[in-house]
Every structure is written in structure tokens, then in C-alpha cells.
Coordinates of C-alpha atoms in Angstrom, one line a residue:
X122 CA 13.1 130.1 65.0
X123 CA 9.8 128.8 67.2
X124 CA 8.4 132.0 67.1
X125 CA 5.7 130.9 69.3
X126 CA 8.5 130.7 72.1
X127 CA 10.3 134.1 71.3
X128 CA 7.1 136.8 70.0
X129 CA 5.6 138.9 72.6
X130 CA 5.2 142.8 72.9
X131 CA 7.3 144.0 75.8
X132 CA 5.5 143.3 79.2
X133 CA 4.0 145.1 81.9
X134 CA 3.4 149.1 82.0
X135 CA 6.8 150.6 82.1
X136 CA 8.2 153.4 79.8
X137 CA 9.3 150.8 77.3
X138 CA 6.2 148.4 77.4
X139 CA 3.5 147.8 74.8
X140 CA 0.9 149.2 76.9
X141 CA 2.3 152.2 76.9
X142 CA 3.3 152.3 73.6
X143 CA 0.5 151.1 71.2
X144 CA -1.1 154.4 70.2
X145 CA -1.0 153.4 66.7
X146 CA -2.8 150.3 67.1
X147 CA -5.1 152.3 69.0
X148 CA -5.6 154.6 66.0
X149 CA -5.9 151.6 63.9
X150 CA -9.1 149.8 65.8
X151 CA -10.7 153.6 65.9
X152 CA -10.1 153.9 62.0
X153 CA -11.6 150.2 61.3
X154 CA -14.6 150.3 64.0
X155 CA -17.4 151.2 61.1
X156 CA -16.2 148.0 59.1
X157 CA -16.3 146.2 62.5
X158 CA -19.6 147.9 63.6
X159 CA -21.4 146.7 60.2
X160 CA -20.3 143.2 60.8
X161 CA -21.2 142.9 64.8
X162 CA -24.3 144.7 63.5
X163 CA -25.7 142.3 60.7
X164 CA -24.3 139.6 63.0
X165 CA -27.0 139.9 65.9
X166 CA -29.5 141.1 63.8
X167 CA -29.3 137.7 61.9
X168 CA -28.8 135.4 65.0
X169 CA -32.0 133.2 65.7
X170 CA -30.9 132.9 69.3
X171 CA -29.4 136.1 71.4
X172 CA -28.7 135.2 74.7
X173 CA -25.0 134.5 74.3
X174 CA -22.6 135.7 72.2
X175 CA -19.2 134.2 71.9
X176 CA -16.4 136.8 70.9
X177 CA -12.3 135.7 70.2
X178 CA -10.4 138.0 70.2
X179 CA -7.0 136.8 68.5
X180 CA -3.4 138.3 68.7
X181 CA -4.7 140.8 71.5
X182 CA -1.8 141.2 73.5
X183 CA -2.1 143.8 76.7
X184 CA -2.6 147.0 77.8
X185 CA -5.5 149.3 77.1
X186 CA -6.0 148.5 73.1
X187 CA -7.2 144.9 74.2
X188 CA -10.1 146.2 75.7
X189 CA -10.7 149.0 73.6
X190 CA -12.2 146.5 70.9
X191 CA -14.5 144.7 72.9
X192 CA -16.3 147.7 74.7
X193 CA -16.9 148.8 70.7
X194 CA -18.3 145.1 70.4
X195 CA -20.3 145.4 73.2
X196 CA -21.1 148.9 72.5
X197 CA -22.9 148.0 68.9
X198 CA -24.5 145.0 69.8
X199 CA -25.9 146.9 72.6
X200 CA -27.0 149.7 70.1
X201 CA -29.0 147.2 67.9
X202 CA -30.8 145.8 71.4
X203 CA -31.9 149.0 72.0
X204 CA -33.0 149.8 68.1
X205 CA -35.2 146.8 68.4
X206 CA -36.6 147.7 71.8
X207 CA -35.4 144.8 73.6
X208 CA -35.0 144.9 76.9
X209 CA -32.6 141.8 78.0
X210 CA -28.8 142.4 76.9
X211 CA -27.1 139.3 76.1
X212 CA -24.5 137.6 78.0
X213 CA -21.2 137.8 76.5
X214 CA -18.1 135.5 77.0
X215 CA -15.2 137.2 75.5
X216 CA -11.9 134.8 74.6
X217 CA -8.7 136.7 74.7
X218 CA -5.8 135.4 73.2
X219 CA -2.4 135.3 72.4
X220 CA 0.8 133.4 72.6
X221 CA 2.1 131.9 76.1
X222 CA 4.4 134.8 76.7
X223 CA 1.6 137.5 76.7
X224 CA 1.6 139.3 79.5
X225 CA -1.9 138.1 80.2
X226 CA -1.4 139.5 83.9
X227 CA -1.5 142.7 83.0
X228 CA -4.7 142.4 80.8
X229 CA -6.5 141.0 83.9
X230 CA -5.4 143.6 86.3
X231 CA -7.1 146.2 83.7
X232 CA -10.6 143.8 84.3
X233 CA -11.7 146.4 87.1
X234 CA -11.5 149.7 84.7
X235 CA -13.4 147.2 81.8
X236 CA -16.2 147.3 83.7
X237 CA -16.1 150.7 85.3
X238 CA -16.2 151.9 81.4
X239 CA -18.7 149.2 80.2
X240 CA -21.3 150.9 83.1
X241 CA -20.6 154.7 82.3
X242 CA -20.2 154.1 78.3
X243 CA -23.6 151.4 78.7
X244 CA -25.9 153.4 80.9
X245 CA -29.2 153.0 79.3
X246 CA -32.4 155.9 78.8
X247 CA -34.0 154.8 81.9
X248 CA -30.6 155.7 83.7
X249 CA -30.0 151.8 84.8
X250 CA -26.4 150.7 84.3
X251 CA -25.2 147.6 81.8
X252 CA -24.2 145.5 84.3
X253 CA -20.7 143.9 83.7
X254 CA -21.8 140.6 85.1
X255 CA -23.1 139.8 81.9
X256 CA -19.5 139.7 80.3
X257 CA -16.9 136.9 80.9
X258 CA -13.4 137.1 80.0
X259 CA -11.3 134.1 79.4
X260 CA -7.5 134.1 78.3
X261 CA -6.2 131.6 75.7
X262 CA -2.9 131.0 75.2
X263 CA -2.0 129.2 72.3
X264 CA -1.1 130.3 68.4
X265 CA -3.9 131.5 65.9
X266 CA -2.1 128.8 63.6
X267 CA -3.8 126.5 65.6
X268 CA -7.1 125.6 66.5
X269 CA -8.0 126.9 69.7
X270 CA -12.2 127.0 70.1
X271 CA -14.4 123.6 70.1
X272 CA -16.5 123.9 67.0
X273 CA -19.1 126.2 65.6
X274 CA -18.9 127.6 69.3
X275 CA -18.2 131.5 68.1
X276 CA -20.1 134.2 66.8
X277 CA -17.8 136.5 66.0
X278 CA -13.5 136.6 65.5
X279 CA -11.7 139.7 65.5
X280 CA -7.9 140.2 65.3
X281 CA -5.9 143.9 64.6
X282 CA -2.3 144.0 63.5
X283 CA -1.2 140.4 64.4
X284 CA -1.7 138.6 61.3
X285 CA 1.6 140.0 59.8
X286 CA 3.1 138.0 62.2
X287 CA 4.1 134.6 60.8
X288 CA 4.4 131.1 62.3
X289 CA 7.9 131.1 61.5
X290 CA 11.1 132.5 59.6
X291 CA 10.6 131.1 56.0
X292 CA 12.6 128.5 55.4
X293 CA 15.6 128.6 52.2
X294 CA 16.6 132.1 52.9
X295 CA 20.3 131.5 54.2
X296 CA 21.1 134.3 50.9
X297 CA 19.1 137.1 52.1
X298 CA 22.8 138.2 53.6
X299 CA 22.6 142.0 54.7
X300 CA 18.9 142.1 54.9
X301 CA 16.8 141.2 58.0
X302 CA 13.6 141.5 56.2
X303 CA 12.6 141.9 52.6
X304 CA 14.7 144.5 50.8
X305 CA 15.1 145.4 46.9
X306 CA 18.6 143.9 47.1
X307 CA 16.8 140.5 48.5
X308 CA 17.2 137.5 46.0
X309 CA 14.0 136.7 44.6
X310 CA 14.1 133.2 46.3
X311 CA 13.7 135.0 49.3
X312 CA 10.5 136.9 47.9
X313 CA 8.9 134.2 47.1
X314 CA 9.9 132.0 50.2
X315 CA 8.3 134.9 52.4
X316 CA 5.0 135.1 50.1
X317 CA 4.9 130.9 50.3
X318 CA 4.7 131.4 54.1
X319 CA 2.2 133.4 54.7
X320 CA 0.1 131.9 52.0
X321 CA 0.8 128.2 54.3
X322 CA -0.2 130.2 57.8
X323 CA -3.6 132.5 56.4
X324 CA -4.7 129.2 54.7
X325 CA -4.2 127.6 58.0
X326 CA -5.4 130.6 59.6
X327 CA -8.7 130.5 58.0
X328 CA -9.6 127.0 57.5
X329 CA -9.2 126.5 61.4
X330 CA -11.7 130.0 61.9
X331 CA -14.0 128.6 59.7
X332 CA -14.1 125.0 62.0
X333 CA -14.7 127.0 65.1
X334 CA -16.9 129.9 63.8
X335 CA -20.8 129.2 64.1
X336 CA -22.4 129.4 60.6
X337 CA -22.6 132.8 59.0
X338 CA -20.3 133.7 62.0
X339 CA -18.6 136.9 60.9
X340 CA -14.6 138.2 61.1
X341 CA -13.0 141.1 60.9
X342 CA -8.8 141.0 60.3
X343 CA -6.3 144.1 60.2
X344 CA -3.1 143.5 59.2
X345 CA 0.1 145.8 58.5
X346 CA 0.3 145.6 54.4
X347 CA 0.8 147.7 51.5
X348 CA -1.5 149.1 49.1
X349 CA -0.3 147.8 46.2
X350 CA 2.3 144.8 44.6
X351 CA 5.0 146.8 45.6
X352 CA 7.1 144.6 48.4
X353 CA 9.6 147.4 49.3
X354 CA 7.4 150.2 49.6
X355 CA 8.6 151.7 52.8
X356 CA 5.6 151.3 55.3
X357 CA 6.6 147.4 54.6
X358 CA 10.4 147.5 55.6
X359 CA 11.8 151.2 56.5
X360 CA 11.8 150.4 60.1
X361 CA 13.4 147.1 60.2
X362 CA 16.4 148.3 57.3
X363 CA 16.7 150.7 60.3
X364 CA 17.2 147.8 62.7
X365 CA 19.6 146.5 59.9
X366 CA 21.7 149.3 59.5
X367 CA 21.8 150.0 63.4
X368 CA 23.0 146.3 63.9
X369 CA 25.5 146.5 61.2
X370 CA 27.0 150.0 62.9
X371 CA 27.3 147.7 66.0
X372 CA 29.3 145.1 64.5
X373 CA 31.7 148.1 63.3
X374 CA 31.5 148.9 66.6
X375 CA 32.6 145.6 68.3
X376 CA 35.2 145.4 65.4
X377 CA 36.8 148.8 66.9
X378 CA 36.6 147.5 70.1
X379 CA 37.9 144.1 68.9
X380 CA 40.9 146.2 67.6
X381 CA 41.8 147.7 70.6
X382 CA 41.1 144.9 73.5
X383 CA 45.0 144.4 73.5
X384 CA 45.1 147.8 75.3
X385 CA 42.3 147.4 77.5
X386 CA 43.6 144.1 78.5
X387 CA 46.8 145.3 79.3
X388 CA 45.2 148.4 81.1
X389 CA 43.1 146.2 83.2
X390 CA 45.5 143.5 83.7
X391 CA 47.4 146.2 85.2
X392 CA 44.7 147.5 87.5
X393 CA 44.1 143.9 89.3
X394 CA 47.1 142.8 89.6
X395 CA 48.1 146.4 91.7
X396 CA 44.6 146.3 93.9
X397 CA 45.3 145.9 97.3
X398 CA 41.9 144.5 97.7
X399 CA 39.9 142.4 95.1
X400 CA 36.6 141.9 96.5
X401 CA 34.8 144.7 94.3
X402 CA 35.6 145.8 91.0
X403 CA 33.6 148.7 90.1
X404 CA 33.6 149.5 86.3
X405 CA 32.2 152.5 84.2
X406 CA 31.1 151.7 80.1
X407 CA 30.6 155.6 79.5
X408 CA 27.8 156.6 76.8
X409 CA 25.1 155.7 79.6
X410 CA 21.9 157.8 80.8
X411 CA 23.5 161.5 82.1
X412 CA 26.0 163.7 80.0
X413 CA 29.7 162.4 81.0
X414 CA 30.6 166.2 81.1
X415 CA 29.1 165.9 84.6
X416 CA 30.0 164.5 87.4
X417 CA 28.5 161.1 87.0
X418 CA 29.8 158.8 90.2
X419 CA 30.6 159.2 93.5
X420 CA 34.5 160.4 94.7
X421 CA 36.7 157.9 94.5
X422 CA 34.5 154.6 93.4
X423 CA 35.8 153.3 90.2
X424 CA 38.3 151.3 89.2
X425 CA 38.1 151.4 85.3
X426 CA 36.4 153.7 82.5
X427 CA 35.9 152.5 79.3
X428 CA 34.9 154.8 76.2
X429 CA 34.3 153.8 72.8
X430 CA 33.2 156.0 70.3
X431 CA 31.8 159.0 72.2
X432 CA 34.2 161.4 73.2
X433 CA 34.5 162.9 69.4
X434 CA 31.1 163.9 70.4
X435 CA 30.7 167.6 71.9
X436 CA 28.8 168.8 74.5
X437 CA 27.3 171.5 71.9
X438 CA 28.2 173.3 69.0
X439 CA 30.8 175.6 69.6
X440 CA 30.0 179.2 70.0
X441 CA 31.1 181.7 67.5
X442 CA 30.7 180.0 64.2
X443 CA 28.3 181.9 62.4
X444 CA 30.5 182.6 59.7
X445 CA 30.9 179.5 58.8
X446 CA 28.2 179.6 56.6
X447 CA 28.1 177.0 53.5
X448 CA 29.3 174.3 55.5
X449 CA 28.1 172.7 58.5
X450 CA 31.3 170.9 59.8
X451 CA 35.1 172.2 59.8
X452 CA 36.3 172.0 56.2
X453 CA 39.0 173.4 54.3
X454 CA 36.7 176.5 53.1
X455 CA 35.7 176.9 56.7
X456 CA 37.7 179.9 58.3
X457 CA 40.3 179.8 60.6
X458 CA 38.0 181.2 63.7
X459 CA 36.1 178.8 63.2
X460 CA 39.1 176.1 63.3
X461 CA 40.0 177.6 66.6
X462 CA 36.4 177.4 68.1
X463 CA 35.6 173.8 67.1
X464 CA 39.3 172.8 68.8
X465 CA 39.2 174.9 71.9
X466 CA 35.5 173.6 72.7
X467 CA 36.7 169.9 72.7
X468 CA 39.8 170.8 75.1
X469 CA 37.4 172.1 77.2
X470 CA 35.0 169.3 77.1
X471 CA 38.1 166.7 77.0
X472 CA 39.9 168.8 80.0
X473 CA 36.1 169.0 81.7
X474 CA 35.6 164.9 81.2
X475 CA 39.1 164.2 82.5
X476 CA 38.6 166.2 85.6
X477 CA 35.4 164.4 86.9
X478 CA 36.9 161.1 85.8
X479 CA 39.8 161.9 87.8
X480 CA 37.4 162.5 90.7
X481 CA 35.5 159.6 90.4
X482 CA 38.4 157.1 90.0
X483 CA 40.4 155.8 92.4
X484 CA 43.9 156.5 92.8
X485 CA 46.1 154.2 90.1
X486 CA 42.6 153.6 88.6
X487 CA 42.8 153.1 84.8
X488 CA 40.9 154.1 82.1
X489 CA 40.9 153.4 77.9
X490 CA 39.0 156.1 75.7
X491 CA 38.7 155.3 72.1
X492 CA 37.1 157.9 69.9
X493 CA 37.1 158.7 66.0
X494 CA 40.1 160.9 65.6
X495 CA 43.0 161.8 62.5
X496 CA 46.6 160.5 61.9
X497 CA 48.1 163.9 61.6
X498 CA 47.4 167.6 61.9
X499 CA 45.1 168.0 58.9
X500 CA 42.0 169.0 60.3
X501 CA 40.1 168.0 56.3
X502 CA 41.3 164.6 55.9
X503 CA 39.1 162.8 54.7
X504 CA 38.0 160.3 57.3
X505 CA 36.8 163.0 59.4
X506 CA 34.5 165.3 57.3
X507 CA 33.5 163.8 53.9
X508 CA 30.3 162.4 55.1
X509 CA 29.2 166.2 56.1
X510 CA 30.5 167.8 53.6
X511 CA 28.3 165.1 51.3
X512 CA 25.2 165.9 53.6
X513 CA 26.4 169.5 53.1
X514 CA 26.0 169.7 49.2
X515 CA 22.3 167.2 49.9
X516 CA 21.1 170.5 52.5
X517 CA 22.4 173.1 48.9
X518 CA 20.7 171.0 46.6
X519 CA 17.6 171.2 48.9
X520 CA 18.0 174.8 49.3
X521 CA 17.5 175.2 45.4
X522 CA 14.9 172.8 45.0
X523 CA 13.2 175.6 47.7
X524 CA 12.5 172.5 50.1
X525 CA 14.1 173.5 52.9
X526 CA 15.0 176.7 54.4
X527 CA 18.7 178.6 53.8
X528 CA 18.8 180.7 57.0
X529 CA 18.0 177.0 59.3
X530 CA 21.2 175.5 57.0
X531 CA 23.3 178.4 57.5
X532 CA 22.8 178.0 61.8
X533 CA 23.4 174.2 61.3
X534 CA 26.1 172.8 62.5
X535 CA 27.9 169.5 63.8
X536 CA 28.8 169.2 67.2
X537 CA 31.9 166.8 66.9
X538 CA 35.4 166.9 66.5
X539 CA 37.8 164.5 65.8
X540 CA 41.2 165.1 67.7
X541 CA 44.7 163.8 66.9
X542 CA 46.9 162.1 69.0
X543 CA 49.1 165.6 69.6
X544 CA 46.4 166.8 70.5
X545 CA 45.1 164.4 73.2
X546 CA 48.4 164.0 74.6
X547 CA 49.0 167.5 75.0
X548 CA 45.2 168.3 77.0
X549 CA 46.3 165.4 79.5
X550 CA 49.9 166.1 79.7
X551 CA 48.9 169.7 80.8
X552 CA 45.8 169.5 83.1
X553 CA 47.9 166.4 85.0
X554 CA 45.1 164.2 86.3
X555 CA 46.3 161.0 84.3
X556 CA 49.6 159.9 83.1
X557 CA 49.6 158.1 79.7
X558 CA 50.6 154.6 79.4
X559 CA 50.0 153.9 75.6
X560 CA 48.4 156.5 72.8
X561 CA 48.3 154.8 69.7
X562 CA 46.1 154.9 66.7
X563 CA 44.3 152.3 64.6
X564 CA 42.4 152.2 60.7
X565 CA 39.2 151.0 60.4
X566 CA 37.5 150.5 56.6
X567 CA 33.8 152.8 56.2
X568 CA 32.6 149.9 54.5
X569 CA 33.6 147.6 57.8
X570 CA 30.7 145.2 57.8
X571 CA 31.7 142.7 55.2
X572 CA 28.5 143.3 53.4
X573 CA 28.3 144.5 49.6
X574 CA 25.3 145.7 50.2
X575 CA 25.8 147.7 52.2
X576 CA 24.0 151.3 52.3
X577 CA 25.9 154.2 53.3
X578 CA 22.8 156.6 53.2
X579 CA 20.9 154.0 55.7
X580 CA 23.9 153.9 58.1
X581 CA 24.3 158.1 58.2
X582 CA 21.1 158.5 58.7
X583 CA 20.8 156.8 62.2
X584 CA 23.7 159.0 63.4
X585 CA 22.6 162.5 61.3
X586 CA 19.0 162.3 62.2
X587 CA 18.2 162.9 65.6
X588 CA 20.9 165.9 64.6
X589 CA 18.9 167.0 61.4
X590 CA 15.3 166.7 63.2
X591 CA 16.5 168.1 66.5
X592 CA 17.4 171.4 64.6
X593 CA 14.8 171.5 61.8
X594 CA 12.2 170.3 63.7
X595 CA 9.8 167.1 62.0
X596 CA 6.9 169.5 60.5
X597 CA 9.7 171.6 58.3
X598 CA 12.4 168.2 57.2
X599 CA 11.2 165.5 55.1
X600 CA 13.7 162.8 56.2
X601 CA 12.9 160.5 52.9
X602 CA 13.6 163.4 50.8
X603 CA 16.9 164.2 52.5
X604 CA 18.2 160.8 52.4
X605 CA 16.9 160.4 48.9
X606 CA 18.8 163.6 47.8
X607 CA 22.0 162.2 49.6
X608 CA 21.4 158.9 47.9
X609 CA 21.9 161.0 44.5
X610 CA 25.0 162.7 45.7
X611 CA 26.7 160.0 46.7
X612 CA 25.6 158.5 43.6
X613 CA 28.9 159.3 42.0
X614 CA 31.0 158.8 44.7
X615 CA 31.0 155.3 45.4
X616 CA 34.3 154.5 45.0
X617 CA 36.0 157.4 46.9
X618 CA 33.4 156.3 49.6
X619 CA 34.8 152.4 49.8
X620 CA 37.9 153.6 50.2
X621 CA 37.7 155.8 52.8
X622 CA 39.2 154.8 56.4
X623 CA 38.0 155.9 59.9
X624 CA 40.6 156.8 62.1
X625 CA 40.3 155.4 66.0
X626 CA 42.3 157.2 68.7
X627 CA 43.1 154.9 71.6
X628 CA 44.6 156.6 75.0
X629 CA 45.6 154.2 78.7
X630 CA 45.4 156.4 80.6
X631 CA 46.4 156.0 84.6
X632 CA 44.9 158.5 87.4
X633 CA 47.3 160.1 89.6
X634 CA 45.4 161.9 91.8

């Protein structure tokens, strides 16, 4: 991978963008500013010429945070000029850089505030402003593994959480299968191939600083590490086994899918060949922005719905289930009120979703729903509520340890249930908006990414989470501890949990209104 073509933080100042979402660095420059301060500090004190000073700073990428380091720069240096009772400030030319694909538009459209700040933050005793004149900003694109500056033409380097970042993927680490990152289940080969690379870049790093840094030129790096020689310790990896397991979901995902295109093909198949005009095909993926127990479209404008995965979901926990205290899903313990409730609130939401869909779609408009289900009547079988009834028994054992509160575990509960084929056909065949042209079930393996290393505790967790921390709130829920605990429980139960299949309900379905 060339990643000088493909690394760069999300552009521009949208909801998504680094700019807007860079706090931690932020907190980061704040935390390290008396390390920088001392070296920008014993750096103009010891220069034998003052009138300009040449600051890089490397990695910076956009958005406030690049800025926010060089008015501390300028800030200090200013300091010392005033501590020594001189009256001229320097001149300062000030290299940002970063790869090609920075947004480096953004960072000069935030050149007007700069200033602004570098006059209110700079106004001097005798009430006269620092005058931004003074400091030039250049961009440089290129990569910090190369050199970039003429030589001994800078004063002082600077660079905050970039040098993390290698020049490439390591080479020889074809076997680091299930992993996306370093992991304790990563061969050591891959350990060491990671350490060899970033030994080659800082080397290269360094020795190219040192050509372009005047002498007794100072720097100051941050990177994202780890305290000690502990490579898994979870600051290192926890978010990207995250992004693992959440890419790993989505290939069981696309493998449900995969499992049921013969139906979706036939359904729309069916739907073009029948259109009277062809022009437009409008089509609905549903598990977008807005509930889909609302109306979502306008009357009449779809062709096809598709859902995969997402109508087992409920549109809350059903009322009335306060007695089912000890478990937080239907089990076999769980009493028969509480049966009813759970059932009754997804015909409502099922009868609810099929009525707007009905709306929205066009007459003879077609639409395939696949969502984790059962074979049979038995409301316990396993595929449907072994994985809460294990996070169940990880909530008890917490409750003992005194680590998390018994009243908050007895009001939690799981808004899903997983329906039968009965069971959908009968909601459709009775409200009377569609017709059903095939209802059929499929199997798919827990353990459906081909991967023996594959961690059930990591995949839960990105579906039980935002459940768990939603109801417990973050200050009151360790999340490590949680998963740890269901780690343990589990434990014992590997080979129940390998064998356990998920059970897909597929409906065509055909709108007769």
C-alpha cells in the first residue's frame, strides 16, 4: 500500500471531518506545551542571530489543532523577547506540512482567525498589537520520510501524533490472517516485521531532521505509544480489533445476503419485467438515517425494499416486563406475560412497518425482508437467546463482585425479537397490504467468518454496547470489565458456541394496495 497516496484525515469541516473531530489531539498539544515551551525557550535564548526563525511543522493536517501549536510557538518565543527587554519580535516563517492529500485548503481559509488570535493573545504592555505580518505560512506537501527543507535552514521541528504513522504496510505479513493490526494472536513474524518498520522510517525520519535542522536546532515529537514493552496493551490496538470485528460482522453479513440473492433476484426480476415504464427505478436499502417505523418516503415512489438484518430489531422494549427479572431477554425461565409482551410488540412494529411500506410502494411493488428469526415455535432455541442469556450470567457475576448495580440489571432489557416463519406469515396474511410470494428460511454458522480466531466477545460487543452504555450510562459501566467477565463465561463454552447456528427468515413479499 503507497500510503503516501491513500493517508489523510477526513477533509473539510463537516460533522465527520478531522477538524471537527480532533479534540484529543488538541488535549494532547495542551498536555505537551511545557516540554515544547522549554525547548522553543532555550532555543532563542541560545540563537546568535534572532531576526528569523524557521519553524516546520510536520504531519499537521487541518483544522484548528494546526494552528493551535504555532500561536504556543510564537507565544513563548514572544515571552522570552519580552524577559530580555527587547523590543523587535522576530520574523517568523512557519512550514506546514503534510502529505499531498491534506486538505491544505482548509488550513488556509483558517489564516484570517491565525492572526486575529496572534493580535489579541500578543498585545504587548504598551497596548500595541503583534503584528501578524511578521509570520509567513508556507504549505509543504510531501512525506516526513523524505527530505523536504534545504539544509541547516530550521530552527525548530515539531510534529504531534503523526509519527505512528508508517511509510508503509510492513512487508511479510500475508499470516497476520484475522488481525488488521497487531494482536496477541499475531504470529511473531508479524511483530517483528511491524517493529523493523518503524525502526527503517524514525531512522529515516531523523537522519533527514538532522540534515535540515540548523545546529543545536531543537525538536519536539508526540507519538501514540504505550508505556511499557507490552504490544497489545489496549490504547495500542482496541480501536482497530473493533474495526476488525466490525468488518468481519460485515462479511457475515454479505454472506446472508449472499444466501438469499436467489430471492431478491427473482423478486426484482419480477418487478421489471411487469413495469410499464422503465425509466426510473427507485429503490429503498432500509436500516438508513430515520426509524423505518415511520413513514419514511413519499406515497407511492418505490419500486423495491430491501431489509437485511433489522427488522428483529424493536422499536423499544416492550412494556410490562418487569417481572422478568433475572433475565434480560425472553428465556425459558422468563414468564409467560412476558412471552406475550415481547411477541405482541413486534406484530405491532411488523404490522406498523408493513403499513408505511405499503404506502410508500407502488402498486405490484416488491419487497424482500430478511431478519434473524427461528425454525419452529420454540421461543429458547438456541440461536436466538444464548448470547444474552451468556451476557445475562456476565451482568450476575458483576452484581456479586458489587460492580455494577442489581436494580439497573433488573430494568434491562433487549429490545429484539426473533419471529418464525408462522409467525410472519400470519401478521401479513391478516393486515392484507402484501401477498407472499416465497417465505423460506436459511442457517447461517455463529462462527461464519472462516477465521479461527475469531473472538466472540469482540463481535458482541459492537452490537451489546451502544445497548449496555445507553442504559447504564458510561460513568456507572466499565465496558473492559464487562467484556472481560463475559470473556470468562464463555470460557467454558466454546464448543457449544461453534456450534451454534443463526437462523435467517426470508419473506417476497408483493404490495397489493
Amino acid at each position: 500500500m503507497e500510503v503516501t497516496k491513500v493517508l489523510h484525515m477526513n477533509k473539510g469541516m463537516g460533522d465527520a471531518s478531522y477538524a471537527k473531530n480532533s479534540l484529543l489531539q488538541q488535549k494532547v498539544i495542551l498536555m505537551t506545551k511545557s516540554i515544547t515551551d522549554e525547548a522553543i525557550s532555550s532555543l532563542y535564548n541560545n540563537l546568535s542571530s534572532r531576526e528569523t526563525i524557521c519553524i516546520a511543522d510536520l504531519g499537521c493536517s487541518s483544522g484548528p489543532n494546526t494552528f493551535l501549536s504555532v500561536s504556543q510557538f510564537i507565544q513563548t518565543i514572544d515571552k522570552e523577547r519580552k524577559k530580555k527587554g527587547r523590543h523587535k519580535s522576530p520574523e517568523f516563517h512557519v512550514f506546514l506540512n503534510d502529505l499531498p492529500s491534506n486538505d491544505f485548503n482548509t488550513i488556509f481559509q483558517l489564516l484570517p482567525t491565525f492572526h486575529q488570535s496572534l493580535r489579541k493573545q500578543n498585545m504587548g504592555e504598551d497596548g500595541l498589537l503583534f503584528d501578524p505580518s511578521n509570520c509567513f505560512v508556507t504549505g509543504v506537501a510531501g512525506s516526513f520520510y523524505t527530505r523536504l527543507f534545504p539544509s541547516n535552514s530550521l530552527h525548530f521541528v515539531h510534529s504531534s501524533y503523526s509519527l505512528h504513522w508508517l511509510s508503509q504496510v510492513p512487508d511479510g505479513i500475508k499470516n497476520n490472517k484475522g488481525n488488521i493490526y497487531l494482536t496477541s494472536t499475531s504470529p511473531t513474524s508479524v511483530h517483528k516485521a511491524y517493529y523493523e518498520q518503524f525502526e527503517r522510517d524514525f531512522v529515516t525520519f531523523l537522519k533527514y531532521r538532522s540534515e535540515e535542522l540548523m545546529k543545536n536546532g531543537r525538536m519536539v515529537l508526540t507519538m501514540l505509544g504505550r508505556k511499557n514493552e507490552d504490544r497489545f496493551s489496549q490504547g495500542c490496538s482496541y480501536e482497530w480489533e473493533l474495526l476488525a470485528t466490525t468488518l468481519k460482522l460485515l462479511i457475515a453479513q454479505q454472506k446472508v445476503i449472499l444466501m438469499t440473492k436467489s430471492i431478491t433476484d427473482e423478486a426484482i426480476s419480477s418487478l421489471y419485467n411487469n413495469l410499464s415504464s422503465r425509466e426510473t427505478i427507485r429503490i429503498a436499502d432500509l436500516g438508513v438515517a430515520g426509524s423505518f417505523y415511520t413513514r419514511l418516503f413519499p406515497s407511492n415512489s418505490l419500486h423495491f425494499v430491501h431489509s437485511s438484518y433489522s427488522l428483529h430489531w424493536l422499536s423499544q422494549v416492550p412494556d410490562g416486563i418487569k417481572n422478568n427479572k433475572g433475565n434480560i431477554y425472553l428465556t425459558s425461565t422468563s414468564p409467560t406475560s412476558v412471552h406475550k409482551a415481547y411477541y405482541e410488540q413486534f406484530e405491532r412494529d411488523f404490522v406498523t412497518f408493513l403499513k408505511y411500506r405499503s404506502e410508500e410502494l407502488m402498486k405490484n411493488g416488491r419487497m424482500v425482508l430478511t431478519m434473524l428469526g427461528r425454525k419452529n415455535e420454540d421461543r429458547f432455541s438456541q440461536g436466538c437467546s444464548y448470547e444474552w442469556e451468556l451476557l445475562a450470567t456476565t451482568l450476575k457475576l458483576l452484581i456479586a463482585q458489587e460492580s455494577i448495580d442489581e436494580e439497573k440489571v433488573n430494568s434491562f432489557n433487549i429490545p429484539l425479537y426473533n419471529p418464525s416463519p408462522s409467525e410472519v406469515m400470519y401478521i401479513v396474511e391478516k393486515e392484507r397490504f402484501f401477498t407472499i410470494d416465497i417465505l423460506k428460511t436459511s442457517e447461517i454458522q455463529r462462527n461464519s467468518c472462516d477465521d479461527e480466531k475469531y473472538d466472540m466477545a469482540k463481535s458482541f460487543r459492537s452490537v451489546a454496547e451502544p445497548l449496555l452504555v445507553s442504559h447504564f450510562g458510561h460513568d456507572e459501566l466499565n465496558m473492559d470489565q464487562v467484556i472481560h467477565k463475559y470473556n470468562q463465561v464463555i470460557a467454558n463454552d466454546r464448543k457449544a458456541m461453534e456450534k451454534i447456528m443463526f437462523v435467517n427468515v426470508t419473506v417476497s413479499l408483493t404490495n397489493i394496495n
